[in-house]
Coordinates of C-alpha atoms in Angstrom, one line a residue:
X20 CA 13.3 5.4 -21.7
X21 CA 13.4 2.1 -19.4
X22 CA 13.1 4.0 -16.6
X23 CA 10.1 6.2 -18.0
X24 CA 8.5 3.1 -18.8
X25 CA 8.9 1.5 -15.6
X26 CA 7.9 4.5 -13.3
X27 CA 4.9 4.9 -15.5
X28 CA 4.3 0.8 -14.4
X29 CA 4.8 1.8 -10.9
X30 CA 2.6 4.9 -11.0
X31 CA -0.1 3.0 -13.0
X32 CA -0.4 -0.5 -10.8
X33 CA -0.5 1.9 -7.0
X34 CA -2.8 3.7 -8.4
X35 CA -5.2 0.6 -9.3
X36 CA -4.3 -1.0 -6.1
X37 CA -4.5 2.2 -4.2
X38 CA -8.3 2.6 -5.4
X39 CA -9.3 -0.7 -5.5
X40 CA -8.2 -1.2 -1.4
X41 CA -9.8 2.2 -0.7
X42 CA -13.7 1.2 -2.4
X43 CA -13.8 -1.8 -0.5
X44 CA -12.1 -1.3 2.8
X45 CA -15.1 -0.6 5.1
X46 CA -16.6 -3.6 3.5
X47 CA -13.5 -5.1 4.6
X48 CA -13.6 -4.3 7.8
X49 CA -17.2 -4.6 8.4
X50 CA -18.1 -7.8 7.3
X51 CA -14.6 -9.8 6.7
X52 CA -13.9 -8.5 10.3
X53 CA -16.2 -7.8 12.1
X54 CA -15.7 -4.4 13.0
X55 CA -18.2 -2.0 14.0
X56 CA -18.9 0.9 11.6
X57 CA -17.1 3.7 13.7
X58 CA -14.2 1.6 14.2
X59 CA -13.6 0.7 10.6
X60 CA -14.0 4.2 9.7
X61 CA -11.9 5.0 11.8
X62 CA -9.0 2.4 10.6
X63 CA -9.5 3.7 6.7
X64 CA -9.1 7.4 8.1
X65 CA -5.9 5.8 9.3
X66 CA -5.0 4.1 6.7
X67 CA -5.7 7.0 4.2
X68 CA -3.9 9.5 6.4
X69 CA -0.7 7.1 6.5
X70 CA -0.8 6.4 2.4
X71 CA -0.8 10.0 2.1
X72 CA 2.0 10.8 4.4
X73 CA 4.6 7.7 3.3
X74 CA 5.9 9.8 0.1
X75 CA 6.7 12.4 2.2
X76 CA 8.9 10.1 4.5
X77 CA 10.2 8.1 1.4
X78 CA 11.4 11.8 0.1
X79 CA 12.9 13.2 2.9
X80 CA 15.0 9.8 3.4
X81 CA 15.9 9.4 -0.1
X82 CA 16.5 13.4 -0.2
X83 CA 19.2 12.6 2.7
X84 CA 20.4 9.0 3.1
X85 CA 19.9 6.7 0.1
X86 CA 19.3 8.4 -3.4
X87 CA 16.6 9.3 -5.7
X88 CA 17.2 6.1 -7.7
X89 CA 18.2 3.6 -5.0
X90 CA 14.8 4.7 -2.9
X91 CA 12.8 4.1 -6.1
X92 CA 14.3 0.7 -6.5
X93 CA 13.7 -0.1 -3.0
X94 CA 10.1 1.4 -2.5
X95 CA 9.2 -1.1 -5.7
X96 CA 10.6 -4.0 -4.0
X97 CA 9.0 -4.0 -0.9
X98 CA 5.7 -2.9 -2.9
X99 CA 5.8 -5.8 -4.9
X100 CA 7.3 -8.2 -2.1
X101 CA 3.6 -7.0 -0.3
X102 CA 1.5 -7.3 -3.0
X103 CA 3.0 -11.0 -3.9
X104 CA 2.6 -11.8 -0.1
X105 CA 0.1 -10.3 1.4
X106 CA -2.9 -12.2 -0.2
X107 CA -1.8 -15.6 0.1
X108 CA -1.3 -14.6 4.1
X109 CA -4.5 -12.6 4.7
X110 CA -6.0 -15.9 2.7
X111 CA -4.3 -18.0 5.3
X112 CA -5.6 -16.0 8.4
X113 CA -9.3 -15.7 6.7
X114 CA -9.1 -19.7 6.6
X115 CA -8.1 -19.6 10.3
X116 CA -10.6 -17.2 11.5

């Protein structure tokens, strides 16, 4: 039941992030940036493309190296190790720039 619970977490909070990264990236990119609007459409395409892809690449390795269970536990670290660190850095760089 724990682990329902905590997948349903994990499903919940990627999804928010996941959408909320996605409405403003242009913006982002644009204004924050600097970039020219075929450029930063260009950089979401790439992003999307590569958010899409990742759970296929997290499956096959899980599927034959690590584990259902132990790739799970590891995908949610590094996801929250970059959502606890990212801000804070890009923060820092936006005070540099």
């Amino acid at each position: 039941m724990v682990l329902l619970q905590f997948g349903t977490a994990i499903e919940f909070s990627e999804r928010v992030s996941y959408f909320g990264i996605a409405s403003n990236l242009i913006s982002y990119l644009t204004k924050v940036m600097h970039e020219d609007l075929s450029t930063a459409s260009k950089n979401v395409n790439y992003w999307s493309g590569t958010t899409t892809l990742m759970p296929l690449v997290g499956g096959f390795v899980a599927d034959a190296y690590t584990g259902r269970f132990y790739m799970v536990l590891f995908s949610s670290f590094v996801y929250l190790m970059v959502n606890l660190l990212f801000p804070p850095l890009m923060n820092a760089l936006n005070i540099l720039l």
